[in-house]
Amino acid sequence: MSGNRVGIIGIGQSEFRSRRDDASYPDLVREGVVRAMEDAKLDFDAIQAVVYSLSPDAMIGIGNAERLGIDAVGGRNKPFLRINNGGATGISSAVAAYYHIASGMFDVVLTAGADKIGECGDSQTVLNKIWDPSYERPLPLGTINMLAMSAVRYMDRYGMTEEDMARVTVKNRHHASLNPKAHLRKEVTIEDVLASRIISWPIKLLDCCPQSSGGAALVLASERFIKDNKLDAVWITGVGHAAETYWMGDRMGNNPTAEHADAYALGRSFEKSYRMAGITDPMKQIQVAELYAPFSSTEYHSIDAARLSPSPQETIQRLRDGEYQIGGRIPVNPSGGTLCTNAIAVTAMARVAEIALQVWGRAGAHQVKGAKLGVASGNGGDHQIFGTMVIEA
Amino acid sequence: MELMERQETWSITYNHALGETASYFYAKIRDEGAIYGKRCAKTNRVLVPPRSFSDETLLPTTDWVKVGPGGRIEAFTIVYEKFNNLPDPPYAFGYVLLDGADTALGGYFKGIDLKDPAAAAAKLKVGTRVKAKFAEKRTGAMLDFWFELA
Amino acid sequence: MGLRNQPGVIGCAIRPVIAPRDRSLEEVIYDTAQLALTDAGLTIEDIDGIVVAANDQFDGRSISVMMASGPTGGVDRDIMSTPSASEHAFVLGALRVATGQFRTQLVVSWSPTEVSSMPEAQRLGADPYFHRALPLDELSAHALQASAVEQVQPDARTAAEAVAAKNRSHGQQAWPQPPVTAAAGPMRWPVTPAMTSAPVTGSVAMVLATPDFVQQRSLRDVAWIQGMGWATEPSFLGDRDLATAPALVAAAKQAYDGAGITDPISAFDLAELTDATPYTELLAYEALSLCPRDQWAARAADGSFAQGGKLPVNLSGGVLTWNPVFCTGMIRIAEVANQIRGRAGRHQAANVRRGLAHAGSGFAMQYQSAIVLGKEARA
């Protein structure tokens, strides 16, 4: 692949907040784009194609809201398309931008998006409508309830406790306190988490991500363009996607292929990315990870799927031992992660952006010292569609 | 400066075709108070709720299999938070592997005191035996049945 | 055209109308995907990746790809979705094949009619900041475009009526039991019932493959992508000159440059152009350099674009015959592919070596794509 690599040359992210009443939806998209373009030190004319990152329309309250963002990304008369893989959308968009370049057709591609979840009064209602109209929507399903059931199974199978869940929040809030772009930056204790009100047992308020508003963008370029223009870059060396069954009840019962406690297809997606990047021993080779985990409990099976631990029981123990915090063996979510910031359309793009910054050595106060190789992931649908990426300096 | 807001509501109606498979399933619930699954001939797995094809083999499912009413809890949650357009909390629901089925079916758990979360969670733990109960008046819908501890 | 591996179309299933409603949407998608695999002579095991496209507001689902993953074979496979347009799923599938990281792609799109009011669903696509209060659905946008075209080209109406008649005539040959021939719904001036057709449920699936895969499997009946372009109009209708189609000019340039085409009118044996109204077909003639606007009326009258003419356009009958709204774009591409593959059915033309597909979608053709397909691997 040498000479045909694809690099990240520009990164832009908002400071994510609950509300951004000063900015319309396209204004927020523009915020990420302008920052990424400044970071790439390129004019808009250099952008040859755009991949637009947007998950459910209903969350933003505008049908095909990507059309409203065309101007914000400078898409006029340019190749432009939108990706929606649910929560994975941000990383799926980055991967789609990667394919634009890896196809040989383009040298410089922008991917961008934004979300204003804080403006949606009924996000769990919108998310109930991701399920089958007759079989599942009559049930009070939402993403919180869905993942509460995953946590229940993870507890049952591997011995995770409510304290173990709280430990993830404590770790990630500490990380977020070091990251000015993160939304929830207040440090909390295990006791705080356990004392917070129960939302959907065993998930409590402080086990949950916030609803965030903000934008993000990435500029990707071909190795040829990067070298010809003497640009600085980090390299995308592995990409992958995999899906598992839509039917949550099929992830339980007798010998399911994809167990709902785990993240089966996330593991399959990581396998693809690792194979492509030549990673054979993830625990030794990976120095930092940003794994999409909107609830504390889900960080456990994400670490398992990324093979950053030998077993789920060991993941629980290693998290207790501080091995996944900054300064530990493999820091996971040094930015604070999805648990501290969730602007759905770009949440998984932020995972990519953060890993790019880490291996670039530009992450600031939450920098993982000496990180040269990192991984990012995104989860979409009803914990169903997963995207992964390996990024190297 | 003054920052304004504008409230917008989406309200659209859909009439989703259920197809023969789901229609049969609901007719059986309405008319017989019974739950049926459909078998994938290749894997022999009984899919509940029934699907006309298996998403693993991509083959059409073949024969109907009556399942339940007994079963075991596969997953549950107890909701204590009010969400718009969902019932008033607390309520418990989850997935049950009905006897004779290979996949789990969603439904409410009723008849359990939910005041003490830890005690309620212990009663509903994975593996607990339950039984499907049917409403007297049934319309052919998922909420025509629920689960109670066996 | 700069692609590392030239993608070829090796299978198609075109279902521009699906009735009666005895299958759920998920089952419709399953049927369509299976038909495309059968047409390609493959099974799902041969598929390395999937791209789907649908409109959540038409489907009544918040994230349509979720429901579609199972029926398209997404379980344990790489699946993505492009809800911006059906043709974008084709484009992304082609790019993925071109990387050489996939042998094959299955691309699928659909458009149901389960929503009680399609215009109401479309109106949600108007932004809440400036346009939601207006009665802006797709037909209104088409009507605004049609009146803008008539303003600058007064005889466009005569040409539009002739184009509508041509496509309906083609449609009657392609579809022996012709459908309802005109929309029953309300019209928007200057678009008349004869210039549109009512939304129907439809779906389409295509299988794409690398040259290596085509060779290994000794596949025949391949339609190779010789050139591909797609581009976008700005966000607001008010920022556009609706009497022109600059994004399609840009898309055509990409596609023609890729295919090495310098004289489009003589380069193709046929074309399928999006005729949401006949005005969109006319605008496409010009933007694709097939016919300048001052010759629209003359060429429409002399049958240049009719069956047997210099460049037959929409032998399938086009959108004016069947209008599964969201997936009409990918259907145009699949129709051209099948003409080249000799599998177009009743409307198959003789000796098709190269064809042009145009997909236009969104408000007044906001998304524009041009695809050049040919029997030869290289243009």
CSV table of N, CA and C in Angstrom, one decimal, chain A residues 240-347:
chain,number,residue,atom,x,y,z
A,240,GLY,N,-12.8,-0.8,8.9
A,240,GLY,CA,-13.7,-2.0,8.7
A,240,GLY,C,-15.1,-1.6,9.3
A,241,HIS,N,-16.0,-2.4,8.8
A,241,HIS,CA,-17.4,-2.3,9.3
A,241,HIS,C,-17.9,-3.7,9.5
A,242,ALA,N,-18.8,-3.9,10.4
A,242,ALA,CA,-19.5,-5.2,10.5
A,242,ALA,C,-20.8,-5.0,11.2
A,243,ALA,N,-21.8,-5.8,10.8
A,243,ALA,CA,-23.1,-5.7,11.5
A,243,ALA,C,-23.5,-7.0,12.1
A,244,GLU,N,-24.4,-6.9,13.0
A,244,GLU,CA,-25.1,-8.1,13.6
A,244,GLU,C,-26.6,-8.0,13.5
A,245,THR,N,-27.3,-9.0,13.9
A,245,THR,CA,-28.7,-9.0,13.7
A,245,THR,C,-29.4,-7.8,14.3
A,246,TYR,N,-30.4,-7.3,13.6
A,246,TYR,CA,-31.3,-6.2,14.1
A,246,TYR,C,-32.1,-6.6,15.3
A,247,TRP,N,-32.4,-7.9,15.4
A,247,TRP,CA,-33.3,-8.4,16.4
A,247,TRP,C,-32.6,-8.7,17.7
A,248,MET,N,-32.9,-7.8,18.7
A,248,MET,CA,-32.2,-7.9,20.0
A,248,MET,C,-32.5,-9.3,20.6
A,249,GLY,N,-33.7,-9.8,20.5
A,249,GLY,CA,-34.1,-11.1,21.0
A,249,GLY,C,-33.3,-12.3,20.4
A,250,ASP,N,-32.8,-12.0,19.2
A,250,ASP,CA,-31.9,-13.0,18.6
A,250,ASP,C,-30.5,-13.1,19.1
A,251,ARG,N,-30.2,-12.0,20.0
A,251,ARG,CA,-28.9,-12.0,20.6
A,251,ARG,C,-28.9,-12.6,22.0
A,252,MET,N,-30.0,-13.4,22.2
A,252,MET,CA,-30.2,-14.0,23.5
A,252,MET,C,-30.7,-15.4,23.2
A,253,GLY,N,-31.2,-16.1,24.2
A,253,GLY,CA,-31.8,-17.5,23.9
A,253,GLY,C,-30.7,-18.5,23.7
A,254,ASN,N,-31.0,-19.4,22.8
A,254,ASN,CA,-30.1,-20.6,22.6
A,254,ASN,C,-29.0,-20.3,21.7
A,255,ASN,N,-27.8,-20.2,22.2
A,255,ASN,CA,-26.6,-20.1,21.4
A,255,ASN,C,-26.6,-19.0,20.3
A,256,PRO,N,-26.8,-17.8,20.7
A,256,PRO,CA,-26.9,-16.7,19.6
A,256,PRO,C,-25.5,-16.5,19.1
A,257,THR,N,-25.4,-16.2,17.8
A,257,THR,CA,-24.1,-15.9,17.1
A,257,THR,C,-23.6,-14.7,17.8
A,258,ALA,N,-24.4,-13.6,17.9
A,258,ALA,CA,-24.0,-12.4,18.5
A,258,ALA,C,-24.7,-12.3,19.9
A,259,GLU,N,-23.9,-12.4,20.9
A,259,GLU,CA,-24.5,-12.3,22.3
A,259,GLU,C,-24.7,-10.8,22.7
A,260,HIS,N,-25.9,-10.5,23.2
A,260,HIS,CA,-26.2,-9.1,23.5
A,260,HIS,C,-25.4,-8.5,24.6
A,261,ALA,N,-24.8,-9.4,25.5
A,261,ALA,CA,-23.9,-8.8,26.5
A,261,ALA,C,-22.7,-8.3,25.9
A,262,ASP,N,-22.3,-8.9,24.8
A,262,ASP,CA,-21.0,-8.5,24.1
A,262,ASP,C,-21.3,-7.6,22.9
A,263,ALA,N,-20.2,-7.3,22.2
A,263,ALA,CA,-20.3,-6.5,21.0
A,263,ALA,C,-19.7,-7.3,19.8
A,264,TYR,N,-20.4,-8.4,19.4
A,264,TYR,CA,-19.9,-9.4,18.5
A,264,TYR,C,-19.4,-8.7,17.2
A,265,ALA,N,-20.2,-8.0,16.6
A,265,ALA,CA,-19.9,-7.4,15.3
A,265,ALA,C,-18.8,-6.3,15.4
A,266,LEU,N,-18.7,-5.7,16.6
A,266,LEU,CA,-17.6,-4.7,16.8
A,266,LEU,C,-16.3,-5.5,16.8
A,267,GLY,N,-16.3,-6.7,17.4
A,267,GLY,CA,-15.1,-7.5,17.3
A,267,GLY,C,-14.8,-7.9,15.9
A,268,ARG,N,-15.8,-8.3,15.1
A,268,ARG,CA,-15.6,-8.6,13.7
A,268,ARG,C,-15.0,-7.5,12.9
A,269,SER,N,-15.5,-6.3,13.2
A,269,SER,CA,-15.0,-5.1,12.5
A,269,SER,C,-13.6,-4.8,12.9
A,270,PHE,N,-13.3,-4.9,14.2
A,270,PHE,CA,-11.9,-4.8,14.6
A,270,PHE,C,-11.0,-5.8,13.9
A,271,GLU,N,-11.4,-7.1,13.8
A,271,GLU,CA,-10.6,-8.1,13.1
A,271,GLU,C,-10.2,-7.6,11.7
A,272,LYS,N,-11.2,-7.0,11.0
A,272,LYS,CA,-10.9,-6.5,9.6
A,272,LYS,C,-9.9,-5.4,9.7
A,273,SER,N,-10.1,-4.5,10.6
A,273,SER,CA,-9.2,-3.3,10.7
A,273,SER,C,-7.8,-3.8,11.0
A,274,TYR,N,-7.7,-4.7,12.0
A,274,TYR,CA,-6.4,-5.2,12.4
A,274,TYR,C,-5.7,-5.9,11.3
A,275,ARG,N,-6.4,-6.8,10.6
A,275,ARG,CA,-5.8,-7.5,9.5
A,275,ARG,C,-5.2,-6.6,8.5
A,276,MET,N,-6.0,-5.5,8.2
A,276,MET,CA,-5.5,-4.6,7.2
A,276,MET,C,-4.3,-3.8,7.7
A,277,ALA,N,-4.3,-3.5,9.0
A,277,ALA,CA,-3.2,-2.7,9.5
A,277,ALA,C,-2.0,-3.6,9.9
A,278,GLY,N,-2.2,-4.9,9.8
A,278,GLY,CA,-1.1,-5.8,10.2
A,278,GLY,C,-1.0,-5.9,11.7
A,279,ILE,N,-2.0,-5.7,12.5
A,279,ILE,CA,-2.0,-5.8,13.9
A,279,ILE,C,-2.3,-7.2,14.3
A,280,THR,N,-1.3,-7.9,15.0
A,280,THR,CA,-1.5,-9.3,15.3
A,280,THR,C,-1.7,-9.4,16.9
A,281,ASP,N,-1.2,-8.4,17.6
A,281,ASP,CA,-1.2,-8.5,19.1
A,281,ASP,C,-1.7,-7.2,19.6
A,282,PRO,N,-3.0,-7.0,19.6
A,282,PRO,CA,-3.5,-5.6,19.9
A,282,PRO,C,-3.1,-5.1,21.3
A,283,MET,N,-3.0,-6.0,22.3
A,283,MET,CA,-2.6,-5.6,23.6
A,283,MET,C,-1.2,-5.0,23.7
A,284,LYS,N,-0.4,-5.5,22.8
A,284,LYS,CA,1.0,-5.0,22.8
A,284,LYS,C,1.1,-3.8,21.8
A,285,GLN,N,0.4,-3.9,20.7
A,285,GLN,CA,0.7,-2.9,19.6
A,285,GLN,C,-0.1,-1.6,19.8
A,286,ILE,N,-1.3,-1.7,20.4
A,286,ILE,CA,-2.2,-0.5,20.5
A,286,ILE,C,-1.9,0.3,21.8
A,287,GLN,N,-1.6,1.6,21.6
A,287,GLN,CA,-1.2,2.5,22.7
A,287,GLN,C,-2.3,3.4,23.2
A,288,VAL,N,-3.4,3.5,22.4
A,288,VAL,CA,-4.5,4.4,22.9
A,288,VAL,C,-5.7,4.0,22.1
A,289,ALA,N,-6.9,4.1,22.8
A,289,ALA,CA,-8.1,3.7,22.1
A,289,ALA,C,-9.2,4.7,22.4
A,290,GLU,N,-10.0,5.1,21.5
A,290,GLU,CA,-11.3,5.9,21.7
A,290,GLU,C,-12.4,4.9,21.2
A,291,LEU,N,-13.1,4.3,22.2
A,291,LEU,CA,-14.1,3.3,21.9
A,291,LEU,C,-15.5,3.9,22.2
A,292,TYR,N,-16.4,3.9,21.2
A,292,TYR,CA,-17.7,4.5,21.4
A,292,TYR,C,-18.4,3.7,22.5
A,293,ALA,N,-18.7,4.4,23.6
A,293,ALA,CA,-19.4,3.8,24.7
A,293,ALA,C,-20.3,4.9,25.4
A,294,PRO,N,-21.5,4.9,25.0
A,294,PRO,CA,-22.4,6.0,25.5
A,294,PRO,C,-22.9,5.7,27.0
A,295,PHE,N,-22.7,4.5,27.4
A,295,PHE,CA,-23.1,4.2,28.8
A,295,PHE,C,-21.9,3.5,29.4
A,296,SER,N,-21.7,3.7,30.7
A,296,SER,CA,-20.5,3.2,31.4
A,296,SER,C,-20.3,1.7,31.1
A,297,SER,N,-21.4,0.9,31.2
A,297,SER,CA,-21.3,-0.5,31.1
A,297,SER,C,-20.8,-0.9,29.7
A,298,THR,N,-21.1,-0.1,28.7
A,298,THR,CA,-20.7,-0.6,27.3
A,298,THR,C,-19.2,-0.4,27.0
A,299,GLU,N,-18.5,0.3,27.9
A,299,GLU,CA,-17.1,0.4,27.7
A,299,GLU,C,-16.4,-1.0,27.9
A,300,TYR,N,-17.0,-1.8,28.8
A,300,TYR,CA,-16.4,-3.1,29.0
A,300,TYR,C,-16.4,-4.0,27.8
A,301,HIS,N,-17.6,-4.2,27.1
A,301,HIS,CA,-17.6,-5.1,26.0
A,301,HIS,C,-16.9,-4.5,24.8
A,302,SER,N,-16.7,-3.1,24.8
A,302,SER,CA,-16.0,-2.5,23.7
A,302,SER,C,-14.5,-2.8,23.8
A,303,ILE,N,-14.0,-2.8,25.1
A,303,ILE,CA,-12.6,-3.2,25.3
A,303,ILE,C,-12.4,-4.7,24.9
A,304,ASP,N,-13.4,-5.5,25.3
A,304,ASP,CA,-13.3,-6.9,24.9
A,304,ASP,C,-13.2,-7.1,23.4
A,305,ALA,N,-14.1,-6.4,22.7
A,305,ALA,CA,-14.2,-6.5,21.3
A,305,ALA,C,-12.9,-6.0,20.6
A,306,ALA,N,-12.3,-5.0,21.2
A,306,ALA,CA,-11.0,-4.5,20.6
A,306,ALA,C,-9.8,-5.4,21.0
A,307,ARG,N,-10.1,-6.4,21.7
A,307,ARG,CA,-9.1,-7.3,22.2
A,307,ARG,C,-7.9,-6.6,23.0
A,308,LEU,N,-8.4,-5.6,23.8
A,308,LEU,CA,-7.4,-4.9,24.7
A,308,LEU,C,-7.4,-5.5,26.0
A,309,SER,N,-7.9,-6.7,26.1
A,309,SER,CA,-7.9,-7.5,27.4
A,309,SER,C,-8.1,-9.0,27.0
A,310,PRO,N,-7.5,-9.9,27.8
A,310,PRO,CA,-7.6,-11.3,27.4
A,310,PRO,C,-9.0,-11.9,27.6
A,311,SER,N,-9.8,-11.3,28.5
A,311,SER,CA,-11.2,-11.9,28.8
A,311,SER,C,-12.0,-10.8,29.4
A,312,PRO,N,-13.4,-11.0,29.4
A,312,PRO,CA,-14.2,-10.0,30.1
A,312,PRO,C,-13.9,-9.8,31.6
A,313,GLN,N,-13.7,-11.0,32.2
A,313,GLN,CA,-13.4,-10.9,33.7
A,313,GLN,C,-12.1,-10.1,33.9
A,314,GLU,N,-11.2,-10.3,33.0
A,314,GLU,CA,-9.9,-9.6,33.1
A,314,GLU,C,-10.1,-8.1,32.8
A,315,THR,N,-11.0,-7.8,31.9
A,315,THR,CA,-11.3,-6.4,31.6
A,315,THR,C,-11.8,-5.7,32.9
A,316,ILE,N,-12.7,-6.3,33.5
A,316,ILE,CA,-13.3,-5.8,34.8
A,316,ILE,C,-12.1,-5.5,35.8
A,317,GLN,N,-11.3,-6.5,35.9
A,317,GLN,CA,-10.2,-6.4,36.9
A,317,GLN,C,-9.2,-5.3,36.5
A,318,ARG,N,-8.9,-5.3,35.2
A,318,ARG,CA,-7.9,-4.3,34.8
A,318,ARG,C,-8.4,-2.8,34.9
A,319,LEU,N,-9.7,-2.7,34.7
A,319,LEU,CA,-10.3,-1.4,34.9
A,319,LEU,C,-10.2,-1.0,36.3
A,320,ARG,N,-10.5,-1.9,37.2
A,320,ARG,CA,-10.3,-1.7,38.7
A,320,ARG,C,-8.9,-1.2,39.0
A,321,ASP,N,-7.9,-1.8,38.2
A,321,ASP,CA,-6.5,-1.6,38.5
A,321,ASP,C,-6.0,-0.3,37.8
A,322,GLY,N,-6.9,0.4,37.1
A,322,GLY,CA,-6.5,1.6,36.5
A,322,GLY,C,-5.7,1.5,35.2
A,323,GLU,N,-5.8,0.3,34.6
A,323,GLU,CA,-4.9,0.1,33.4
A,323,GLU,C,-5.5,0.9,32.1
A,324,TYR,N,-6.7,1.3,32.2
A,324,TYR,CA,-7.3,2.0,31.0
A,324,TYR,C,-7.4,3.5,31.2
A,325,GLN,N,-6.8,4.0,32.2
A,325,GLN,CA,-6.8,5.5,32.4
A,325,GLN,C,-5.5,6.0,31.9
A,326,ILE,N,-5.5,7.3,31.7
A,326,ILE,CA,-4.3,8.0,31.2
A,326,ILE,C,-3.2,7.7,32.2
A,327,GLY,N,-2.0,7.2,31.7
A,327,GLY,CA,-1.0,6.8,32.6
A,327,GLY,C,-1.0,5.3,32.8
A,328,GLY,N,-2.1,4.6,32.5
A,328,GLY,CA,-2.2,3.2,32.6
A,328,GLY,C,-1.6,2.5,31.3
A,329,ARG,N,-1.9,1.2,31.3
A,329,ARG,CA,-1.2,0.4,30.2
A,329,ARG,C,-1.8,0.8,28.8
A,330,ILE,N,-3.1,0.8,28.6
A,330,ILE,CA,-3.7,1.2,27.3
A,330,ILE,C,-4.8,2.2,27.7
A,331,PRO,N,-4.6,3.5,27.7
A,331,PRO,CA,-5.7,4.4,28.0
A,331,PRO,C,-6.8,4.3,27.0
A,332,VAL,N,-8.0,4.2,27.6
A,332,VAL,CA,-9.2,4.1,26.7
A,332,VAL,C,-10.1,5.4,27.0
A,333,ASN,N,-10.4,6.0,25.9
A,333,ASN,CA,-11.2,7.3,26.0
A,333,ASN,C,-10.5,8.4,26.8
A,334,PRO,N,-9.3,8.7,26.4
A,334,PRO,CA,-8.6,9.8,27.2
A,334,PRO,C,-9.3,11.1,27.0
A,335,SER,N,-10.1,11.3,26.0
A,335,SER,CA,-10.9,12.5,25.8
A,335,SER,C,-12.0,12.6,26.7
A,336,GLY,N,-12.4,11.6,27.4
A,336,GLY,CA,-13.6,11.5,28.2
A,336,GLY,C,-14.6,10.7,27.4
A,337,GLY,N,-14.4,10.6,26.1
A,337,GLY,CA,-15.2,9.6,25.3
A,337,GLY,C,-16.7,10.0,25.2
A,338,THR,N,-17.5,9.1,24.6
A,338,THR,CA,-18.9,9.3,24.3
A,338,THR,C,-19.7,9.5,25.6
A,339,LEU,N,-19.2,8.9,26.7
A,339,LEU,CA,-19.8,9.1,28.0
A,339,LEU,C,-19.9,10.5,28.5
A,340,CYS,N,-19.0,11.3,28.0
A,340,CYS,CA,-18.9,12.7,28.5
A,340,CYS,C,-19.4,13.7,27.4
A,341,THR,N,-19.5,13.2,26.1
A,341,THR,CA,-19.9,14.1,25.0
A,341,THR,C,-20.6,13.2,24.0
A,342,ASN,N,-21.9,13.5,23.7
A,342,ASN,CA,-22.5,12.7,22.6
A,342,ASN,C,-23.4,13.6,21.7
A,343,ALA,N,-22.8,14.1,20.7
A,343,ALA,CA,-23.5,14.8,19.6
A,343,ALA,C,-23.6,13.8,18.5
A,344,ILE,N,-24.7,13.0,18.5
A,344,ILE,CA,-24.7,11.7,17.8
A,344,ILE,C,-24.1,11.7,16.4
A,345,ALA,N,-24.5,12.7,15.6
A,345,ALA,CA,-24.1,12.6,14.2
A,345,ALA,C,-22.5,12.7,14.1
A,346,VAL,N,-21.8,13.2,15.1
A,346,VAL,CA,-20.4,13.3,14.9
A,346,VAL,C,-19.6,12.7,16.1
A,347,THR,N,-20.4,12.0,16.9
A,347,THR,CA,-19.7,11.3,18.1
A,347,THR,C,-18.6,10.4,17.7
